[in-house]
């Protein structure tokens, strides 16, 4: 019935309906899910609604031309994305503590993924357009990650104050909050968003995998680190195309901050996989390579002339 509820608007709609009606309808379904899942202790409902809601939202933002939208419409989309984010974070955090049907591990996965999906839409699409159109605060992109961190911190302290026994949920919320605080600096310095997104997600999923050993987490554990490394390689390649020789931004730029965060994230991955059957050598070596590249590329890009930059690189390599 719930899946049918999500399909119904697309079966009866003509394609020119109001996004206000569509997203308000979806929000009513989500709130109904919230109440029913608490009453019946059905942990599957939030998982289904989470997937379908963000698919609908992604489909609309993809089909609609955000460049042609006015500031009012973009603000509405931002408000809806915040509402969906809060609904799933609060509802799943409530269900996961009372659920008795063994689906807690999937609900915790929804909590972690919900934060990253919201960050993608808020910082990668809607938020950037809204800020650029309305208040011209594009230089404060880190506000989104700080907002997500603050929400997770608040939920962590609320659960702790109530004395709930589900400590793993508290650790998950605290880990997500600290991760988003860490990501704020490279994003604020115009770091590469996709690389930071994947590097952060790998750490969260590894945390889940080390606890639950679910196959679905293991698949992401093998795939996402490779994508993260490839994304960072593309960032460095594009950085070479626009290197600013002699610039005063040595060590104070987004690409360097991204490299440091990504390299350290691989070291954290190595620490997290210790209890599992995955070898720690790969993440440790990859982290060393990424950190080395981060420093070498910064010397190459921001030290002039080239003789001085290469002497810096040689000295760093020997050290």
PDB file of C-alpha atoms in Angstrom, residues 5-319:
ATOM      1  CA  UNK A   5       0.915   5.538  -2.468  1.00  0.00           C
ATOM      2  CA  UNK A   6       4.194   6.744  -3.911  1.00  0.00           C
ATOM      3  CA  UNK A   7       3.330   5.517  -7.410  1.00  0.00           C
ATOM      4  CA  UNK A   8      -0.187   6.998  -7.458  1.00  0.00           C
ATOM      5  CA  UNK A   9       0.752  10.638  -8.268  1.00  0.00           C
ATOM      6  CA  UNK A  10       2.668   9.525 -11.353  1.00  0.00           C
ATOM      7  CA  UNK A  11      -0.189   7.312 -12.553  1.00  0.00           C
ATOM      8  CA  UNK A  12      -2.861  10.007 -12.311  1.00  0.00           C
ATOM      9  CA  UNK A  13      -0.747  13.118 -12.936  1.00  0.00           C
ATOM     10  CA  UNK A  14      -0.479  14.877 -16.282  1.00  0.00           C
ATOM     11  CA  UNK A  15       3.104  16.072 -15.760  1.00  0.00           C
ATOM     12  CA  UNK A  16       2.255  19.724 -15.195  1.00  0.00           C
ATOM     13  CA  UNK A  17       1.188  19.515 -11.558  1.00  0.00           C
ATOM     14  CA  UNK A  18       2.480  21.610  -8.684  1.00  0.00           C
ATOM     15  CA  UNK A  19       5.623  20.493  -6.907  1.00  0.00           C
ATOM     16  CA  UNK A  20       4.019  21.891  -3.740  1.00  0.00           C
ATOM     17  CA  UNK A  21       1.211  19.325  -4.039  1.00  0.00           C
ATOM     18  CA  UNK A  22       3.596  16.477  -4.882  1.00  0.00           C
ATOM     19  CA  UNK A  23       6.051  17.039  -2.020  1.00  0.00           C
ATOM     20  CA  UNK A  24       3.302  17.852   0.499  1.00  0.00           C
ATOM     21  CA  UNK A  25       1.615  14.579  -0.472  1.00  0.00           C
ATOM     22  CA  UNK A  26       4.917  12.702  -0.063  1.00  0.00           C
ATOM     23  CA  UNK A  27       5.457  14.368   3.313  1.00  0.00           C
ATOM     24  CA  UNK A  28       2.010  13.209   4.474  1.00  0.00           C
ATOM     25  CA  UNK A  29       2.935   9.647   3.462  1.00  0.00           C
ATOM     26  CA  UNK A  30       6.205   9.915   5.383  1.00  0.00           C
ATOM     27  CA  UNK A  31       4.508  11.245   8.516  1.00  0.00           C
ATOM     28  CA  UNK A  32       1.941   8.464   8.279  1.00  0.00           C
ATOM     29  CA  UNK A  33       4.813   6.003   8.032  1.00  0.00           C
ATOM     30  CA  UNK A  34       6.349   7.561  11.130  1.00  0.00           C
ATOM     31  CA  UNK A  35       3.216   7.026  13.214  1.00  0.00           C
ATOM     32  CA  UNK A  36       2.429   3.559  11.877  1.00  0.00           C
ATOM     33  CA  UNK A  37       5.978   2.274  12.287  1.00  0.00           C
ATOM     34  CA  UNK A  38       6.012   3.374  15.930  1.00  0.00           C
ATOM     35  CA  UNK A  39       2.561   1.904  16.621  1.00  0.00           C
ATOM     36  CA  UNK A  40       3.147  -1.414  14.853  1.00  0.00           C
ATOM     37  CA  UNK A  41       6.944  -1.557  15.335  1.00  0.00           C
ATOM     38  CA  UNK A  42       7.423  -2.049  11.596  1.00  0.00           C
ATOM     39  CA  UNK A  43      11.021  -1.115  10.876  1.00  0.00           C
ATOM     40  CA  UNK A  44      10.668  -1.813   7.151  1.00  0.00           C
ATOM     41  CA  UNK A  45       8.449   1.217   6.550  1.00  0.00           C
ATOM     42  CA  UNK A  46      11.116   3.910   7.157  1.00  0.00           C
ATOM     43  CA  UNK A  47      13.541   2.065   4.866  1.00  0.00           C
ATOM     44  CA  UNK A  48      10.977   1.947   2.037  1.00  0.00           C
ATOM     45  CA  UNK A  49       9.895   5.565   2.500  1.00  0.00           C
ATOM     46  CA  UNK A  50      13.469   6.782   2.718  1.00  0.00           C
ATOM     47  CA  UNK A  51      14.381   5.221  -0.621  1.00  0.00           C
ATOM     48  CA  UNK A  52      11.217   6.261  -2.467  1.00  0.00           C
ATOM     49  CA  UNK A  53      11.100   9.816  -1.086  1.00  0.00           C
ATOM     50  CA  UNK A  54      14.631  10.723  -2.121  1.00  0.00           C
ATOM     51  CA  UNK A  55      14.152   9.002  -5.499  1.00  0.00           C
ATOM     52  CA  UNK A  56      11.112  11.214  -6.127  1.00  0.00           C
ATOM     53  CA  UNK A  57      13.022  14.297  -4.967  1.00  0.00           C
ATOM     54  CA  UNK A  58      16.023  13.410  -7.126  1.00  0.00           C
ATOM     55  CA  UNK A  59      13.772  12.791 -10.127  1.00  0.00           C
ATOM     56  CA  UNK A  60      12.148  16.194  -9.803  1.00  0.00           C
ATOM     57  CA  UNK A  61      15.424  18.110  -9.340  1.00  0.00           C
ATOM     58  CA  UNK A  62      16.878  16.247 -12.321  1.00  0.00           C
ATOM     59  CA  UNK A  63      13.864  16.885 -14.580  1.00  0.00           C
ATOM     60  CA  UNK A  64      13.454  20.521 -13.535  1.00  0.00           C
ATOM     61  CA  UNK A  65      15.921  23.132 -14.782  1.00  0.00           C
ATOM     62  CA  UNK A  66      17.172  24.760 -11.591  1.00  0.00           C
ATOM     63  CA  UNK A  67      18.806  27.561 -13.566  1.00  0.00           C
ATOM     64  CA  UNK A  68      15.388  28.729 -14.737  1.00  0.00           C
ATOM     65  CA  UNK A  69      13.745  28.603 -11.322  1.00  0.00           C
ATOM     66  CA  UNK A  70      13.144  31.695  -9.258  1.00  0.00           C
ATOM     67  CA  UNK A  71      14.409  32.236  -5.743  1.00  0.00           C
ATOM     68  CA  UNK A  72      10.999  31.409  -4.246  1.00  0.00           C
ATOM     69  CA  UNK A  73      10.837  27.971  -5.894  1.00  0.00           C
ATOM     70  CA  UNK A  74      14.419  27.187  -4.914  1.00  0.00           C
ATOM     71  CA  UNK A  75      13.711  28.197  -1.338  1.00  0.00           C
ATOM     72  CA  UNK A  76      10.700  25.857  -1.315  1.00  0.00           C
ATOM     73  CA  UNK A  77      12.862  22.969  -2.546  1.00  0.00           C
ATOM     74  CA  UNK A  78      15.405  23.687   0.181  1.00  0.00           C
ATOM     75  CA  UNK A  79      12.662  23.699   2.822  1.00  0.00           C
ATOM     76  CA  UNK A  80      11.266  20.395   1.569  1.00  0.00           C
ATOM     77  CA  UNK A  81      14.737  18.796   1.557  1.00  0.00           C
ATOM     78  CA  UNK A  82      15.276  19.917   5.174  1.00  0.00           C
ATOM     79  CA  UNK A  83      11.830  18.592   6.139  1.00  0.00           C
ATOM     80  CA  UNK A  84      12.483  15.168   4.570  1.00  0.00           C
ATOM     81  CA  UNK A  85      15.909  15.029   6.208  1.00  0.00           C
ATOM     82  CA  UNK A  86      14.509  15.758   9.676  1.00  0.00           C
ATOM     83  CA  UNK A  87      11.565  13.375   9.271  1.00  0.00           C
ATOM     84  CA  UNK A  88      13.785  10.397   8.471  1.00  0.00           C
ATOM     85  CA  UNK A  89      16.457  11.252  11.015  1.00  0.00           C
ATOM     86  CA  UNK A  90      13.970  11.647  13.871  1.00  0.00           C
ATOM     87  CA  UNK A  91      11.644   8.812  12.867  1.00  0.00           C
ATOM     88  CA  UNK A  92      14.395   6.241  12.328  1.00  0.00           C
ATOM     89  CA  UNK A  93      16.185   7.284  15.532  1.00  0.00           C
ATOM     90  CA  UNK A  94      12.904   6.625  17.354  1.00  0.00           C
ATOM     91  CA  UNK A  95      12.180   3.302  15.657  1.00  0.00           C
ATOM     92  CA  UNK A  96      15.685   1.892  16.001  1.00  0.00           C
ATOM     93  CA  UNK A  97      15.463   2.056  19.798  1.00  0.00           C
ATOM     94  CA  UNK A  98      12.163   0.203  20.086  1.00  0.00           C
ATOM     95  CA  UNK A  99      12.267  -2.099  17.078  1.00  0.00           C
ATOM     96  CA  UNK A 100      12.231  -5.782  17.975  1.00  0.00           C
ATOM     97  CA  UNK A 101      12.314  -7.403  14.536  1.00  0.00           C
ATOM     98  CA  UNK A 102      16.028  -7.467  13.865  1.00  0.00           C
ATOM     99  CA  UNK A 103      16.158  -4.697  11.274  1.00  0.00           C
ATOM    100  CA  UNK A 104      18.107  -2.229  13.392  1.00  0.00           C
ATOM    101  CA  UNK A 105      21.222  -2.527  11.233  1.00  0.00           C
ATOM    102  CA  UNK A 106      19.306  -1.372   8.154  1.00  0.00           C
ATOM    103  CA  UNK A 107      17.768   1.510  10.104  1.00  0.00           C
ATOM    104  CA  UNK A 108      21.214   2.632  11.233  1.00  0.00           C
ATOM    105  CA  UNK A 109      22.298   2.526   7.617  1.00  0.00           C
ATOM    106  CA  UNK A 110      19.377   4.798   6.746  1.00  0.00           C
ATOM    107  CA  UNK A 111      20.467   7.259   9.457  1.00  0.00           C
ATOM    108  CA  UNK A 112      23.970   7.456   8.044  1.00  0.00           C
ATOM    109  CA  UNK A 113      22.912   7.600   4.390  1.00  0.00           C
ATOM    110  CA  UNK A 114      20.180  10.162   5.105  1.00  0.00           C
ATOM    111  CA  UNK A 115      22.788  12.684   6.252  1.00  0.00           C
ATOM    112  CA  UNK A 116      24.866  12.259   3.113  1.00  0.00           C
ATOM    113  CA  UNK A 117      21.896  12.308   0.736  1.00  0.00           C
ATOM    114  CA  UNK A 118      20.674  15.548   2.299  1.00  0.00           C
ATOM    115  CA  UNK A 119      24.157  17.039   2.048  1.00  0.00           C
ATOM    116  CA  UNK A 120      24.266  16.117  -1.627  1.00  0.00           C
ATOM    117  CA  UNK A 121      20.973  17.838  -2.419  1.00  0.00           C
ATOM    118  CA  UNK A 122      21.440  20.799  -0.094  1.00  0.00           C
ATOM    119  CA  UNK A 123      25.069  21.615  -0.882  1.00  0.00           C
ATOM    120  CA  UNK A 124      25.406  20.153  -4.337  1.00  0.00           C
ATOM    121  CA  UNK A 125      22.230  21.392  -5.998  1.00  0.00           C
ATOM    122  CA  UNK A 126      19.501  23.303  -4.233  1.00  0.00           C
ATOM    123  CA  UNK A 127      21.540  25.117  -1.583  1.00  0.00           C
ATOM    124  CA  UNK A 128      24.109  26.445  -4.005  1.00  0.00           C
ATOM    125  CA  UNK A 129      21.425  27.935  -6.233  1.00  0.00           C
ATOM    126  CA  UNK A 130      19.426  29.388  -3.349  1.00  0.00           C
ATOM    127  CA  UNK A 131      22.442  31.063  -1.785  1.00  0.00           C
ATOM    128  CA  UNK A 132      23.615  32.411  -5.111  1.00  0.00           C
ATOM    129  CA  UNK A 133      20.190  33.827  -5.977  1.00  0.00           C
ATOM    130  CA  UNK A 134      18.982  35.153  -2.637  1.00  0.00           C
ATOM    131  CA  UNK A 135      21.685  36.264  -0.254  1.00  0.00           C
ATOM    132  CA  UNK A 136      24.932  35.767  -2.206  1.00  0.00           C
ATOM    133  CA  UNK A 137      26.546  33.785   0.605  1.00  0.00           C
ATOM    134  CA  UNK A 138      28.221  31.252  -1.658  1.00  0.00           C
ATOM    135  CA  UNK A 139      31.436  31.671   0.335  1.00  0.00           C
ATOM    136  CA  UNK A 140      29.744  30.100   3.364  1.00  0.00           C
ATOM    137  CA  UNK A 141      29.082  26.626   1.937  1.00  0.00           C
ATOM    138  CA  UNK A 142      30.350  25.086   5.163  1.00  0.00           C
ATOM    139  CA  UNK A 143      27.127  26.181   6.866  1.00  0.00           C
ATOM    140  CA  UNK A 144      25.353  23.128   5.442  1.00  0.00           C
ATOM    141  CA  UNK A 145      27.780  20.634   6.978  1.00  0.00           C
ATOM    142  CA  UNK A 146      27.724  22.537  10.277  1.00  0.00           C
ATOM    143  CA  UNK A 147      23.922  22.375  10.220  1.00  0.00           C
ATOM    144  CA  UNK A 148      23.994  18.591   9.711  1.00  0.00           C
ATOM    145  CA  UNK A 149      26.612  18.209  12.462  1.00  0.00           C
ATOM    146  CA  UNK A 150      24.552  20.347  14.844  1.00  0.00           C
ATOM    147  CA  UNK A 151      21.405  18.255  14.244  1.00  0.00           C
ATOM    148  CA  UNK A 152      23.274  15.011  14.944  1.00  0.00           C
ATOM    149  CA  UNK A 153      24.934  16.493  18.027  1.00  0.00           C
ATOM    150  CA  UNK A 154      21.538  17.658  19.317  1.00  0.00           C
ATOM    151  CA  UNK A 155      19.982  14.218  18.762  1.00  0.00           C
ATOM    152  CA  UNK A 156      22.971  12.573  20.452  1.00  0.00           C
ATOM    153  CA  UNK A 157      22.654  14.708  23.586  1.00  0.00           C
ATOM    154  CA  UNK A 158      18.874  14.287  23.632  1.00  0.00           C
ATOM    155  CA  UNK A 159      19.152  10.480  23.614  1.00  0.00           C
ATOM    156  CA  UNK A 160      21.968  10.602  26.170  1.00  0.00           C
ATOM    157  CA  UNK A 161      19.907  12.817  28.477  1.00  0.00           C
ATOM    158  CA  UNK A 162      17.008  10.362  28.304  1.00  0.00           C
ATOM    159  CA  UNK A 163      19.362   7.566  29.346  1.00  0.00           C
ATOM    160  CA  UNK A 164      18.516   5.276  26.452  1.00  0.00           C
ATOM    161  CA  UNK A 165      20.487   1.989  26.465  1.00  0.00           C
ATOM    162  CA  UNK A 166      21.106   1.916  22.703  1.00  0.00           C
ATOM    163  CA  UNK A 167      24.709   3.092  22.863  1.00  0.00           C
ATOM    164  CA  UNK A 168      25.576   2.153  19.274  1.00  0.00           C
ATOM    165  CA  UNK A 169      22.992   4.632  17.994  1.00  0.00           C
ATOM    166  CA  UNK A 170      24.615   7.329  20.120  1.00  0.00           C
ATOM    167  CA  UNK A 171      28.065   6.412  18.816  1.00  0.00           C
ATOM    168  CA  UNK A 172      26.736   6.525  15.257  1.00  0.00           C
ATOM    169  CA  UNK A 173      25.241   9.993  15.707  1.00  0.00           C
ATOM    170  CA  UNK A 174      28.400  11.264  17.374  1.00  0.00           C
ATOM    171  CA  UNK A 175      30.609   9.813  14.639  1.00  0.00           C
ATOM    172  CA  UNK A 176      28.480  11.386  11.899  1.00  0.00           C
ATOM    173  CA  UNK A 177      28.508  14.752  13.674  1.00  0.00           C
ATOM    174  CA  UNK A 178      32.301  14.735  14.057  1.00  0.00           C
ATOM    175  CA  UNK A 179      32.705  13.643  10.424  1.00  0.00           C
ATOM    176  CA  UNK A 180      30.641  16.561   9.165  1.00  0.00           C
ATOM    177  CA  UNK A 181      32.527  18.985  11.372  1.00  0.00           C
ATOM    178  CA  UNK A 182      35.765  17.682   9.836  1.00  0.00           C
ATOM    179  CA  UNK A 183      34.403  18.028   6.287  1.00  0.00           C
ATOM    180  CA  UNK A 184      33.417  21.662   6.918  1.00  0.00           C
ATOM    181  CA  UNK A 185      36.964  23.013   6.536  1.00  0.00           C
ATOM    182  CA  UNK A 186      37.773  21.568   3.065  1.00  0.00           C
ATOM    183  CA  UNK A 187      34.277  22.369   1.789  1.00  0.00           C
ATOM    184  CA  UNK A 188      34.550  25.940   3.082  1.00  0.00           C
ATOM    185  CA  UNK A 189      37.916  26.240   1.314  1.00  0.00           C
ATOM    186  CA  UNK A 190      36.214  25.085  -1.905  1.00  0.00           C
ATOM    187  CA  UNK A 191      37.383  21.513  -1.570  1.00  0.00           C
ATOM    188  CA  UNK A 192      36.122  18.914  -3.997  1.00  0.00           C
ATOM    189  CA  UNK A 193      32.686  17.873  -2.839  1.00  0.00           C
ATOM    190  CA  UNK A 194      32.308  14.390  -4.363  1.00  0.00           C
ATOM    191  CA  UNK A 195      35.668  13.170  -3.025  1.00  0.00           C
ATOM    192  CA  UNK A 196      34.848  14.394   0.476  1.00  0.00           C
ATOM    193  CA  UNK A 197      31.381  12.886   0.204  1.00  0.00           C
ATOM    194  CA  UNK A 198      32.683   9.411  -0.658  1.00  0.00           C
ATOM    195  CA  UNK A 199      35.611   9.505   1.794  1.00  0.00           C
ATOM    196  CA  UNK A 200      33.227  10.355   4.638  1.00  0.00           C
ATOM    197  CA  UNK A 201      30.683   7.751   3.588  1.00  0.00           C
ATOM    198  CA  UNK A 202      33.342   5.011   3.513  1.00  0.00           C
ATOM    199  CA  UNK A 203      34.224   5.654   7.165  1.00  0.00           C
ATOM    200  CA  UNK A 204      30.573   5.521   8.249  1.00  0.00           C
ATOM    201  CA  UNK A 205      29.818   2.333   6.273  1.00  0.00           C
ATOM    202  CA  UNK A 206      32.985   0.659   7.569  1.00  0.00           C
ATOM    203  CA  UNK A 207      31.842   1.483  11.076  1.00  0.00           C
ATOM    204  CA  UNK A 208      28.539  -0.279  10.353  1.00  0.00           C
ATOM    205  CA  UNK A 209      30.248  -3.231   8.655  1.00  0.00           C
ATOM    206  CA  UNK A 210      32.672  -3.770  11.541  1.00  0.00           C
ATOM    207  CA  UNK A 211      29.662  -4.028  13.840  1.00  0.00           C
ATOM    208  CA  UNK A 212      27.057  -5.945  11.808  1.00  0.00           C
ATOM    209  CA  UNK A 213      29.066  -7.779   9.058  1.00  0.00           C
ATOM    210  CA  UNK A 214      26.204  -7.338   6.591  1.00  0.00           C
ATOM    211  CA  UNK A 215      26.850  -8.213   2.956  1.00  0.00           C
ATOM    212  CA  UNK A 216      25.254  -4.985   1.734  1.00  0.00           C
ATOM    213  CA  UNK A 217      27.800  -2.937   3.712  1.00  0.00           C
ATOM    214  CA  UNK A 218      30.696  -5.091   2.516  1.00  0.00           C
ATOM    215  CA  UNK A 219      29.884  -4.323  -1.122  1.00  0.00           C
ATOM    216  CA  UNK A 220      30.146  -0.590  -0.474  1.00  0.00           C
ATOM    217  CA  UNK A 221      33.332  -1.140   1.552  1.00  0.00           C
ATOM    218  CA  UNK A 222      35.049  -2.554  -1.538  1.00  0.00           C
ATOM    219  CA  UNK A 223      33.599  -0.155  -4.114  1.00  0.00           C
ATOM    220  CA  UNK A 224      33.581   3.287  -2.454  1.00  0.00           C
ATOM    221  CA  UNK A 225      37.328   3.471  -1.560  1.00  0.00           C
ATOM    222  CA  UNK A 226      38.169   2.855  -5.229  1.00  0.00           C
ATOM    223  CA  UNK A 227      35.718   5.545  -6.328  1.00  0.00           C
ATOM    224  CA  UNK A 228      37.142   7.926  -3.726  1.00  0.00           C
ATOM    225  CA  UNK A 229      40.681   7.394  -4.981  1.00  0.00           C
ATOM    226  CA  UNK A 230      39.582   7.845  -8.592  1.00  0.00           C
ATOM    227  CA  UNK A 231      37.700  11.011  -7.700  1.00  0.00           C
ATOM    228  CA  UNK A 232      40.733  12.442  -5.920  1.00  0.00           C
ATOM    229  CA  UNK A 233      42.908  11.598  -8.941  1.00  0.00           C
ATOM    230  CA  UNK A 234      40.514  13.541 -11.175  1.00  0.00           C
ATOM    231  CA  UNK A 235      40.622  16.464  -8.737  1.00  0.00           C
ATOM    232  CA  UNK A 236      44.407  16.560  -8.909  1.00  0.00           C
ATOM    233  CA  UNK A 237      44.317  16.331 -12.705  1.00  0.00           C
ATOM    234  CA  UNK A 238      41.910  19.257 -12.952  1.00  0.00           C
ATOM    235  CA  UNK A 239      44.017  21.139 -10.408  1.00  0.00           C
ATOM    236  CA  UNK A 240      47.062  20.772 -12.643  1.00  0.00           C
ATOM    237  CA  UNK A 241      45.146  22.514 -15.411  1.00  0.00           C
ATOM    238  CA  UNK A 242      44.646  25.644 -13.314  1.00  0.00           C
ATOM    239  CA  UNK A 243      47.697  25.703 -11.041  1.00  0.00           C
ATOM    240  CA  UNK A 244      48.436  29.178  -9.651  1.00  0.00           C
ATOM    241  CA  UNK A 245      52.206  29.373  -9.452  1.00  0.00           C
ATOM    242  CA  UNK A 246      53.559  31.654  -6.763  1.00  0.00           C
ATOM    243  CA  UNK A 247      50.156  32.077  -5.147  1.00  0.00           C
ATOM    244  CA  UNK A 248      50.140  32.769  -1.421  1.00  0.00           C
ATOM    245  CA  UNK A 249      47.619  29.958  -0.778  1.00  0.00           C
ATOM    246  CA  UNK A 250      50.196  27.244  -0.038  1.00  0.00           C
ATOM    247  CA  UNK A 251      48.534  24.747   2.334  1.00  0.00           C
ATOM    248  CA  UNK A 252      45.484  27.047   2.550  1.00  0.00           C
ATOM    249  CA  UNK A 253      43.334  25.835  -0.326  1.00  0.00           C
ATOM    250  CA  UNK A 254      40.510  23.426  -0.876  1.00  0.00           C
ATOM    251  CA  UNK A 255      42.398  20.761  -2.841  1.00  0.00           C
ATOM    252  CA  UNK A 256      45.117  20.451  -0.181  1.00  0.00           C
ATOM    253  CA  UNK A 257      42.493  20.200   2.575  1.00  0.00           C
ATOM    254  CA  UNK A 258      40.663  17.574   0.512  1.00  0.00           C
ATOM    255  CA  UNK A 259      43.871  15.547   0.094  1.00  0.00           C
ATOM    256  CA  UNK A 260      44.662  15.669   3.814  1.00  0.00           C
ATOM    257  CA  UNK A 261      41.119  14.666   4.775  1.00  0.00           C
ATOM    258  CA  UNK A 262      41.011  11.860   2.180  1.00  0.00           C
ATOM    259  CA  UNK A 263      44.432  10.491   3.170  1.00  0.00           C
ATOM    260  CA  UNK A 264      43.580  10.500   6.870  1.00  0.00           C
ATOM    261  CA  UNK A 265      40.213   8.895   6.101  1.00  0.00           C
ATOM    262  CA  UNK A 266      42.030   5.883   4.601  1.00  0.00           C
ATOM    263  CA  UNK A 267      44.022   5.558   7.841  1.00  0.00           C
ATOM    264  CA  UNK A 268      40.755   5.640   9.780  1.00  0.00           C
ATOM    265  CA  UNK A 269      39.438   2.960   7.398  1.00  0.00           C
ATOM    266  CA  UNK A 270      42.466   0.784   8.212  1.00  0.00           C
ATOM    267  CA  UNK A 271      41.739   1.144  11.916  1.00  0.00           C
ATOM    268  CA  UNK A 272      38.063   0.279  11.409  1.00  0.00           C
ATOM    269  CA  UNK A 273      38.732  -2.903   9.377  1.00  0.00           C
ATOM    270  CA  UNK A 274      41.014  -4.433  11.996  1.00  0.00           C
ATOM    271  CA  UNK A 275      38.261  -6.673  13.461  1.00  0.00           C
ATOM    272  CA  UNK A 276      37.207  -7.822   9.955  1.00  0.00           C
ATOM    273  CA  UNK A 277      38.764 -10.100   7.350  1.00  0.00           C
ATOM    274  CA  UNK A 278      39.748  -7.109   5.195  1.00  0.00           C
ATOM    275  CA  UNK A 279      43.486  -6.352   5.158  1.00  0.00           C
ATOM    276  CA  UNK A 280      44.670  -3.069   6.668  1.00  0.00           C
ATOM    277  CA  UNK A 281      47.662  -2.809   4.320  1.00  0.00           C
ATOM    278  CA  UNK A 282      45.671  -1.446   1.379  1.00  0.00           C
ATOM    279  CA  UNK A 283      44.035   1.482   3.235  1.00  0.00           C
ATOM    280  CA  UNK A 284      47.276   2.349   5.044  1.00  0.00           C
ATOM    281  CA  UNK A 285      49.328   2.419   1.841  1.00  0.00           C
ATOM    282  CA  UNK A 286      46.626   4.332  -0.037  1.00  0.00           C
ATOM    283  CA  UNK A 287      46.444   6.904   2.741  1.00  0.00           C
ATOM    284  CA  UNK A 288      50.207   7.427   2.592  1.00  0.00           C
ATOM    285  CA  UNK A 289      50.097   7.876  -1.204  1.00  0.00           C
ATOM    286  CA  UNK A 290      47.237  10.389  -1.038  1.00  0.00           C
ATOM    287  CA  UNK A 291      48.918  12.435   1.704  1.00  0.00           C
ATOM    288  CA  UNK A 292      52.190  12.446  -0.257  1.00  0.00           C
ATOM    289  CA  UNK A 293      50.415  13.606  -3.416  1.00  0.00           C
ATOM    290  CA  UNK A 294      48.612  16.336  -1.474  1.00  0.00           C
ATOM    291  CA  UNK A 295      51.884  17.896  -0.306  1.00  0.00           C
ATOM    292  CA  UNK A 296      53.757  17.391  -3.579  1.00  0.00           C
ATOM    293  CA  UNK A 297      50.968  18.862  -5.684  1.00  0.00           C
ATOM    294  CA  UNK A 298      50.730  21.894  -3.391  1.00  0.00           C
ATOM    295  CA  UNK A 299      54.467  22.549  -3.735  1.00  0.00           C
ATOM    296  CA  UNK A 300      54.124  22.181  -7.492  1.00  0.00           C
ATOM    297  CA  UNK A 301      51.110  24.491  -7.745  1.00  0.00           C
ATOM    298  CA  UNK A 302      51.850  27.262  -5.272  1.00  0.00           C
ATOM    299  CA  UNK A 303      55.658  27.652  -5.199  1.00  0.00           C
ATOM    300  CA  UNK A 304      57.401  29.711  -7.868  1.00  0.00           C
ATOM    301  CA  UNK A 305      59.775  29.403  -9.668  1.00  0.00           C
ATOM    302  CA  UNK A 306      59.778  25.767 -10.705  1.00  0.00           C
ATOM    303  CA  UNK A 307      63.356  25.189  -9.496  1.00  0.00           C
ATOM    304  CA  UNK A 308      62.338  26.142  -5.956  1.00  0.00           C
ATOM    305  CA  UNK A 309      59.170  24.050  -6.100  1.00  0.00           C
ATOM    306  CA  UNK A 310      61.055  20.950  -7.248  1.00  0.00           C
ATOM    307  CA  UNK A 311      63.650  21.454  -4.510  1.00  0.00           C
ATOM    308  CA  UNK A 312      60.773  21.549  -2.014  1.00  0.00           C
ATOM    309  CA  UNK A 313      59.365  18.354  -3.524  1.00  0.00           C
ATOM    310  CA  UNK A 314      62.739  16.569  -3.401  1.00  0.00           C
ATOM    311  CA  UNK A 315      63.350  17.618   0.207  1.00  0.00           C
ATOM    312  CA  UNK A 316      59.859  16.503   1.237  1.00  0.00           C
ATOM    313  CA  UNK A 317      60.297  13.170  -0.570  1.00  0.00           C
ATOM    314  CA  UNK A 318      63.597  12.477   1.183  1.00  0.00           C
ATOM    315  CA  UNK A 319      62.105  13.455   4.542  1.00  0.00           C
TER     316      UNK A 319
END
